[in-house]
């Protein structure tokens, strides 16, 4: 495994996380540079994506590199039966870095085992999404002025939501208090609850997205119930509309409260929330560009200033 690969947020420690956040701030102030000139980045998206793929590709373009890859696996030789191993080894001949999203948990880790070039995990099944975590941390820091001692409420699909799994692991360094709001079918998996216990992170579980929970929150992190993770469509239909946030629900919330969402949303955040100063999900998506510029430079071993 190339040591500059980023498969899980647990691959980097607190010091590295904070360094990447400082570099993200640098790129927010200086987004257009030529520091990737001569570098080729392959974006391999075996699963649909809008924000992640476009922000990674924009990050490369704004830094002067070039992008190859695909956004639809059905147009590649994998549709002919080519193995993931062969695809990765082939692409490694052409690129300096692979950014990969895959529907199978562990696919990104496997990719690092069959190539010497760095791999960035852009989401693997319901497992991890470390670059999303970095932009989430950057968004939290920008809106709160700190990462320490915050109350973070995670709402919706906590079972399959790789973004909340990664965020939970990253927050182990910052003494958070979590509210897990989900129905029984989508509750936070036992291994992540045990992780909180092992790391001394406080958490409460509830099936009720109550005014008391909202009033206690510094961050509300809404998630989409992901139809693509369900094998039983009736099970999806039963839970898809259980948690919804509207503007009236934010009355009485903390002044510093911000609403995050990894997007895309379906109906879990009403349109009327968009006009609230507490809505931050579109800015959050924009922050993905700067966080991913920092992650790409780390993967390629390029030193950049910090702010």
Tab-separated table of N, CA, C and O in Angstrom, residues 166-254:
chain	number	residue	atom	x	y	z
A	166	UNK	N	-17.606	7.735	8.798
A	166	UNK	CA	-16.292	8.372	8.722
A	166	UNK	C	-16.209	9.570	9.663
A	166	UNK	O	-15.185	9.782	10.335
A	167	UNK	N	-17.266	10.380	9.703
A	167	UNK	CA	-17.257	11.559	10.568
A	167	UNK	C	-17.135	11.150	12.027
A	167	UNK	O	-16.390	11.774	12.800
A	168	UNK	N	-17.840	10.117	12.416
A	168	UNK	CA	-17.777	9.652	13.789
A	168	UNK	C	-16.339	9.269	14.161
A	168	UNK	O	-15.844	9.629	15.238
A	169	UNK	N	-15.663	8.542	13.274
A	169	UNK	CA	-14.289	8.140	13.562
A	169	UNK	C	-13.364	9.347	13.676
A	169	UNK	O	-12.488	9.395	14.543
A	170	UNK	N	-13.544	10.333	12.807
A	170	UNK	CA	-12.676	11.506	12.831
A	170	UNK	C	-12.861	12.327	14.096
A	170	UNK	O	-11.909	12.939	14.604
A	171	UNK	N	-14.069	12.356	14.630
A	171	UNK	CA	-14.358	13.195	15.787
A	171	UNK	C	-13.820	12.620	17.093
A	171	UNK	O	-13.924	13.269	18.142
A	172	UNK	N	-13.208	11.457	17.055
A	172	UNK	CA	-12.672	10.852	18.280
A	172	UNK	C	-11.658	11.760	18.972
A	172	UNK	O	-11.431	11.645	20.179
A	173	UNK	N	-11.039	12.679	18.226
A	173	UNK	CA	-10.000	13.537	18.781
A	173	UNK	C	-10.544	14.815	19.411
A	173	UNK	O	-9.776	15.586	19.989
A	174	UNK	N	-11.861	15.063	19.307
A	174	UNK	CA	-12.366	16.403	19.602
A	174	UNK	C	-13.486	16.435	20.647
A	174	UNK	O	-14.219	17.412	20.727
A	175	UNK	N	-13.625	15.388	21.420
A	175	UNK	CA	-14.543	15.366	22.558
A	175	UNK	C	-15.971	15.761	22.185
A	175	UNK	O	-16.570	16.653	22.802
A	176	UNK	N	-16.570	15.104	21.201
A	176	UNK	CA	-17.943	15.459	20.820
A	176	UNK	C	-18.974	14.788	21.719
A	176	UNK	O	-18.682	13.841	22.462
A	177	UNK	N	-20.206	15.284	21.629
A	177	UNK	CA	-21.381	14.572	22.118
A	177	UNK	C	-22.279	14.317	20.915
A	177	UNK	O	-22.611	15.261	20.183
A	178	UNK	N	-22.652	13.072	20.689
A	178	UNK	CA	-23.474	12.717	19.536
A	178	UNK	C	-24.906	12.425	19.953
A	178	UNK	O	-25.160	11.823	21.000
A	179	UNK	N	-25.844	12.860	19.103
A	179	UNK	CA	-27.211	12.369	19.126
A	179	UNK	C	-27.409	11.521	17.873
A	179	UNK	O	-27.214	12.011	16.755
A	180	UNK	N	-27.767	10.260	18.047
A	180	UNK	CA	-28.063	9.382	16.920
A	180	UNK	C	-29.582	9.287	16.790
A	180	UNK	O	-30.250	8.702	17.653
A	181	UNK	N	-30.128	9.872	15.726
A	181	UNK	CA	-31.581	9.871	15.518
A	181	UNK	C	-31.885	9.002	14.300
A	181	UNK	O	-31.583	9.378	13.164
A	182	UNK	N	-32.477	7.851	14.554
A	182	UNK	CA	-32.782	6.921	13.465
A	182	UNK	C	-33.816	5.915	13.946
A	182	UNK	O	-33.958	5.664	15.149
A	183	UNK	N	-34.528	5.335	12.990
A	183	UNK	CA	-35.441	4.248	13.317
A	183	UNK	C	-34.627	2.982	13.588
A	183	UNK	O	-33.424	2.912	13.289
A	184	UNK	N	-35.287	1.989	14.143
A	184	UNK	CA	-34.594	0.764	14.511
A	184	UNK	C	-33.892	0.130	13.314
A	184	UNK	O	-32.773	-0.397	13.435
A	185	UNK	N	-34.528	0.194	12.151
A	185	UNK	CA	-33.965	-0.456	10.956
A	185	UNK	C	-32.702	0.233	10.460
A	185	UNK	O	-31.908	-0.377	9.732
A	186	UNK	N	-32.506	1.514	10.817
A	186	UNK	CA	-31.385	2.285	10.278
A	186	UNK	C	-30.488	2.844	11.369
A	186	UNK	O	-29.747	3.799	11.134
A	187	UNK	N	-30.515	2.244	12.551
A	187	UNK	CA	-29.726	2.774	13.654
A	187	UNK	C	-28.227	2.588	13.419
A	187	UNK	O	-27.806	1.775	12.590
A	188	UNK	N	-27.438	3.346	14.151
A	188	UNK	CA	-25.981	3.264	14.046
A	188	UNK	C	-25.532	1.831	14.336
A	188	UNK	O	-25.929	1.240	15.340
A	189	UNK	N	-24.703	1.248	13.461
A	189	UNK	CA	-24.260	-0.133	13.682
A	189	UNK	C	-23.531	-0.300	15.016
A	189	UNK	O	-22.907	0.632	15.528
A	190	UNK	N	-23.608	-1.506	15.539
A	190	UNK	CA	-23.050	-1.793	16.862
A	190	UNK	C	-21.565	-1.488	16.934
A	190	UNK	O	-21.073	-1.005	17.967
A	191	UNK	N	-20.823	-1.743	15.845
A	191	UNK	CA	-19.379	-1.519	15.910
A	191	UNK	C	-19.026	-0.055	16.068
A	191	UNK	O	-18.005	0.286	16.689
A	192	UNK	N	-19.870	0.843	15.534
A	192	UNK	CA	-19.599	2.276	15.685
A	192	UNK	C	-20.043	2.778	17.056
A	192	UNK	O	-19.409	3.678	17.632
A	193	UNK	N	-21.092	2.185	17.608
A	193	UNK	CA	-21.462	2.532	18.985
A	193	UNK	C	-20.376	2.064	19.951
A	193	UNK	O	-20.032	2.764	20.900
A	194	UNK	N	-19.831	0.894	19.678
A	194	UNK	CA	-18.739	0.398	20.515
A	194	UNK	C	-17.502	1.276	20.365
A	194	UNK	O	-16.775	1.518	21.341
A	195	UNK	N	-17.264	1.761	19.157
A	195	UNK	CA	-16.147	2.675	18.920
A	195	UNK	C	-16.286	3.917	19.800
A	195	UNK	O	-15.313	4.371	20.411
A	196	UNK	N	-17.496	4.471	19.868
A	196	UNK	CA	-17.733	5.632	20.727
A	196	UNK	C	-17.413	5.304	22.181
A	196	UNK	O	-16.749	6.085	22.879
A	197	UNK	N	-17.863	4.156	22.620
A	197	UNK	CA	-17.599	3.746	24.002
A	197	UNK	C	-16.113	3.596	24.259
A	197	UNK	O	-15.577	4.080	25.269
A	198	UNK	N	-15.432	2.954	23.324
A	198	UNK	CA	-13.989	2.722	23.490
A	198	UNK	C	-13.195	4.022	23.517
A	198	UNK	O	-12.168	4.119	24.209
A	199	UNK	N	-13.662	5.015	22.764
A	199	UNK	CA	-12.941	6.288	22.671
A	199	UNK	C	-13.459	7.323	23.659
A	199	UNK	O	-12.983	8.468	23.668
A	200	UNK	N	-14.411	6.939	24.493
A	200	UNK	CA	-14.936	7.869	25.491
A	200	UNK	C	-15.796	8.976	24.921
A	200	UNK	O	-15.940	10.040	25.531
A	201	UNK	N	-16.426	8.728	23.765
A	201	UNK	CA	-17.309	9.723	23.158
A	201	UNK	C	-18.737	9.487	23.633
A	201	UNK	O	-19.262	8.375	23.532
A	202	UNK	N	-19.362	10.534	24.149
A	202	UNK	CA	-20.730	10.430	24.644
A	202	UNK	C	-21.719	10.361	23.476
A	202	UNK	O	-21.544	11.061	22.478
A	203	UNK	N	-22.762	9.549	23.627
A	203	UNK	CA	-23.802	9.516	22.609
A	203	UNK	C	-25.124	9.108	23.234
A	203	UNK	O	-25.174	8.406	24.246
A	204	UNK	N	-26.193	9.588	22.635
A	204	UNK	CA	-27.543	9.187	22.991
A	204	UNK	C	-28.259	8.758	21.724
A	204	UNK	O	-28.026	9.320	20.648
A	205	UNK	N	-29.118	7.769	21.832
A	205	UNK	CA	-29.879	7.267	20.693
A	205	UNK	C	-31.352	7.587	20.878
A	205	UNK	O	-31.881	7.518	21.988
A	206	UNK	N	-32.007	7.926	19.771
A	206	UNK	CA	-33.428	8.230	19.824
A	206	UNK	C	-34.062	7.919	18.480
A	206	UNK	O	-33.412	8.022	17.433
A	207	UNK	N	-35.312	7.529	18.526
A	207	UNK	CA	-36.073	7.386	17.280
A	207	UNK	C	-36.878	8.648	16.997
A	207	UNK	O	-37.530	8.746	15.956
A	208	UNK	N	-36.807	9.629	17.916
A	208	UNK	CA	-37.619	10.845	17.816
A	208	UNK	C	-36.724	12.045	17.543
A	208	UNK	O	-35.832	12.360	18.338
A	209	UNK	N	-36.952	12.719	16.428
A	209	UNK	CA	-36.219	13.940	16.073
A	209	UNK	C	-36.937	15.098	16.773
A	209	UNK	O	-37.664	15.868	16.164
A	210	UNK	N	-36.694	15.211	18.066
A	210	UNK	CA	-37.504	16.064	18.929
A	210	UNK	C	-36.975	17.497	18.994
A	210	UNK	O	-35.806	17.758	18.693
A	211	UNK	N	-37.820	18.440	19.427
A	211	UNK	CA	-37.350	19.817	19.635
A	211	UNK	C	-36.210	19.891	20.630
A	211	UNK	O	-35.310	20.740	20.493
A	212	UNK	N	-36.203	19.020	21.619
A	212	UNK	CA	-35.131	19.020	22.618
A	212	UNK	C	-33.795	18.626	21.994
A	212	UNK	O	-32.748	19.216	22.311
A	213	UNK	N	-33.827	17.649	21.109
A	213	UNK	CA	-32.609	17.235	20.420
A	213	UNK	C	-32.091	18.365	19.539
A	213	UNK	O	-30.896	18.683	19.529
A	214	UNK	N	-32.983	18.994	18.794
A	214	UNK	CA	-32.589	20.104	17.923
A	214	UNK	C	-32.016	21.253	18.744
A	214	UNK	O	-30.981	21.832	18.390
A	215	UNK	N	-32.657	21.579	19.860
A	215	UNK	CA	-32.217	22.701	20.693
A	215	UNK	C	-30.846	22.466	21.304
A	215	UNK	O	-30.121	23.429	21.605
A	216	UNK	N	-30.450	21.222	21.474
A	216	UNK	CA	-29.155	20.911	22.087
A	216	UNK	C	-28.011	20.903	21.081
A	216	UNK	O	-26.847	20.827	21.465
A	217	UNK	N	-28.325	20.997	19.789
A	217	UNK	CA	-27.347	20.715	18.738
A	217	UNK	C	-26.567	21.949	18.291
A	217	UNK	O	-27.129	23.035	18.149
A	218	UNK	N	-25.275	21.725	18.035
A	218	UNK	CA	-24.459	22.716	17.331
A	218	UNK	C	-24.452	22.427	15.832
A	218	UNK	O	-24.413	23.338	15.011
A	219	UNK	N	-24.481	21.152	15.504
A	219	UNK	CA	-24.527	20.691	14.113
A	219	UNK	C	-25.642	19.656	13.983
A	219	UNK	O	-25.734	18.731	14.794
A	220	UNK	N	-26.500	19.828	12.976
A	220	UNK	CA	-27.441	18.777	12.588
A	220	UNK	C	-26.984	18.252	11.229
A	220	UNK	O	-26.889	19.009	10.263
A	221	UNK	N	-26.683	16.962	11.185
A	221	UNK	CA	-26.179	16.339	9.969
A	221	UNK	C	-27.270	15.402	9.442
A	221	UNK	O	-27.453	14.295	9.931
A	222	UNK	N	-28.009	15.902	8.447
A	222	UNK	CA	-29.088	15.122	7.845
A	222	UNK	C	-28.518	14.161	6.798
A	222	UNK	O	-27.510	14.459	6.143
A	223	UNK	N	-29.161	13.017	6.646
A	223	UNK	CA	-28.739	12.060	5.623
A	223	UNK	C	-29.944	11.558	4.841
A	223	UNK	O	-31.064	11.534	5.340
A	224	UNK	N	-29.678	11.146	3.632
A	224	UNK	CA	-30.690	10.546	2.759
A	224	UNK	C	-30.801	9.061	3.064
A	224	UNK	O	-29.782	8.372	3.246
A	225	UNK	N	-32.020	8.554	3.100
A	225	UNK	CA	-32.215	7.105	3.156
A	225	UNK	C	-31.915	6.567	1.762
A	225	UNK	O	-32.579	6.927	0.788
A	226	UNK	N	-30.903	5.721	1.667
A	226	UNK	CA	-30.328	5.360	0.374
A	226	UNK	C	-31.021	4.126	-0.217
A	226	UNK	O	-30.764	3.001	0.211
A	227	UNK	N	-31.842	4.386	-1.190
A	227	UNK	CA	-32.595	3.288	-1.814
A	227	UNK	C	-31.665	2.208	-2.374
A	227	UNK	O	-31.977	1.019	-2.320
A	228	UNK	N	-30.503	2.647	-2.889
A	228	UNK	CA	-29.599	1.706	-3.538
A	228	UNK	C	-28.975	0.712	-2.565
A	228	UNK	O	-28.394	-0.301	-2.991
A	229	UNK	N	-29.089	0.954	-1.244
A	229	UNK	CA	-28.531	0.017	-0.259
A	229	UNK	C	-29.524	-1.065	0.157
A	229	UNK	O	-29.172	-1.990	0.868
A	230	UNK	N	-30.777	-0.933	-0.263
A	230	UNK	CA	-31.814	-1.863	0.169
A	230	UNK	C	-32.025	-2.960	-0.872
A	230	UNK	O	-32.153	-2.691	-2.060
A	231	UNK	N	-32.072	-4.191	-0.399
A	231	UNK	CA	-32.431	-5.304	-1.288
A	231	UNK	C	-33.935	-5.521	-1.311
A	231	UNK	O	-34.469	-6.084	-2.268
A	232	UNK	N	-34.626	-5.057	-0.277
A	232	UNK	CA	-36.080	-5.189	-0.177
A	232	UNK	C	-36.705	-3.804	-0.357
A	232	UNK	O	-36.595	-2.943	0.514
A	233	UNK	N	-37.348	-3.556	-1.491
A	233	UNK	CA	-37.901	-2.240	-1.786
A	233	UNK	C	-39.011	-1.875	-0.801
A	233	UNK	O	-39.208	-0.688	-0.488
A	234	UNK	N	-39.732	-2.844	-0.280
A	234	UNK	CA	-40.783	-2.558	0.688
A	234	UNK	C	-40.193	-2.035	1.999
A	234	UNK	O	-40.782	-1.187	2.657
A	235	UNK	N	-39.042	-2.549	2.352
A	235	UNK	CA	-38.362	-2.067	3.559
A	235	UNK	C	-37.958	-0.608	3.378
A	235	UNK	O	-38.084	0.209	4.289
A	236	UNK	N	-37.488	-0.273	2.173
A	236	UNK	CA	-37.131	1.115	1.870
A	236	UNK	C	-38.357	2.018	1.947
A	236	UNK	O	-38.305	3.109	2.551
A	237	UNK	N	-39.450	1.611	1.358
A	237	UNK	CA	-40.660	2.418	1.359
A	237	UNK	C	-41.157	2.687	2.781
A	237	UNK	O	-41.706	3.750	3.071
A	238	UNK	N	-40.906	1.756	3.666
A	238	UNK	CA	-41.379	1.880	5.047
A	238	UNK	C	-40.613	2.960	5.817
A	238	UNK	O	-41.168	3.607	6.700
A	239	UNK	N	-39.346	3.174	5.483
A	239	UNK	CA	-38.508	4.055	6.308
A	239	UNK	C	-38.089	5.353	5.617
A	239	UNK	O	-37.538	6.245	6.262
A	240	UNK	N	-38.369	5.501	4.320
A	240	UNK	CA	-37.762	6.590	3.556
A	240	UNK	C	-38.200	7.980	4.003
A	240	UNK	O	-37.475	8.954	3.804
A	241	UNK	N	-39.395	8.108	4.584
A	241	UNK	CA	-39.919	9.442	4.919
A	241	UNK	C	-40.054	9.690	6.421
A	241	UNK	O	-40.804	10.564	6.845
A	242	UNK	N	-39.306	8.954	7.230
A	242	UNK	CA	-39.496	9.056	8.675
A	242	UNK	C	-38.918	10.342	9.268
A	242	UNK	O	-39.427	10.843	10.273
A	243	UNK	N	-37.879	10.888	8.655
A	243	UNK	CA	-37.203	12.047	9.245
A	243	UNK	C	-37.087	13.173	8.230
A	243	UNK	O	-36.491	13.008	7.162
A	244	UNK	N	-37.692	14.297	8.593
A	244	UNK	CA	-37.751	15.444	7.701
A	244	UNK	C	-37.515	16.702	8.526
A	244	UNK	O	-38.046	16.848	9.628
A	245	UNK	N	-36.715	17.607	7.995
A	245	UNK	CA	-36.421	18.870	8.675
A	245	UNK	C	-37.045	20.014	7.891
A	245	UNK	O	-36.827	20.141	6.678
A	246	UNK	N	-37.819	20.870	8.581
A	246	UNK	CA	-38.344	22.067	7.934
A	246	UNK	C	-37.942	23.296	8.739
A	246	UNK	O	-37.428	23.193	9.869
A	247	UNK	N	-38.167	24.469	8.172
A	247	UNK	CA	-37.679	25.711	8.776
A	247	UNK	C	-38.285	25.956	10.150
A	247	UNK	O	-37.606	26.464	11.061
A	248	UNK	N	-39.540	25.616	10.334
A	248	UNK	CA	-40.193	25.849	11.622
A	248	UNK	C	-39.518	25.073	12.743
A	248	UNK	O	-39.492	25.530	13.902
A	249	UNK	N	-38.946	23.935	12.419
A	249	UNK	CA	-38.288	23.114	13.433
A	249	UNK	C	-37.011	23.755	13.962
A	249	UNK	O	-36.512	23.376	15.025
A	250	UNK	N	-36.488	24.739	13.234
A	250	UNK	CA	-35.253	25.394	13.654
A	250	UNK	C	-35.496	26.558	14.610
A	250	UNK	O	-34.544	27.119	15.164
A	251	UNK	N	-36.764	26.929	14.797
A	251	UNK	CA	-37.076	28.005	15.736
A	251	UNK	C	-36.694	27.580	17.149
A	251	UNK	O	-37.014	26.483	17.591
A	252	UNK	N	-35.979	28.433	17.835
A	252	UNK	CA	-35.529	28.095	19.183
A	252	UNK	C	-34.222	27.346	19.224
A	252	UNK	O	-33.736	27.008	20.313
A	253	UNK	N	-33.629	27.073	18.064
A	253	UNK	CA	-32.333	26.396	18.043
A	253	UNK	C	-31.218	27.385	18.346
A	253	UNK	O	-31.420	28.602	18.328
A	254	UNK	N	-30.039	26.873	18.614
A	254	UNK	CA	-28.896	27.727	18.923
A	254	UNK	C	-28.572	28.644	17.744
A	254	UNK	O	-28.736	28.262	16.576
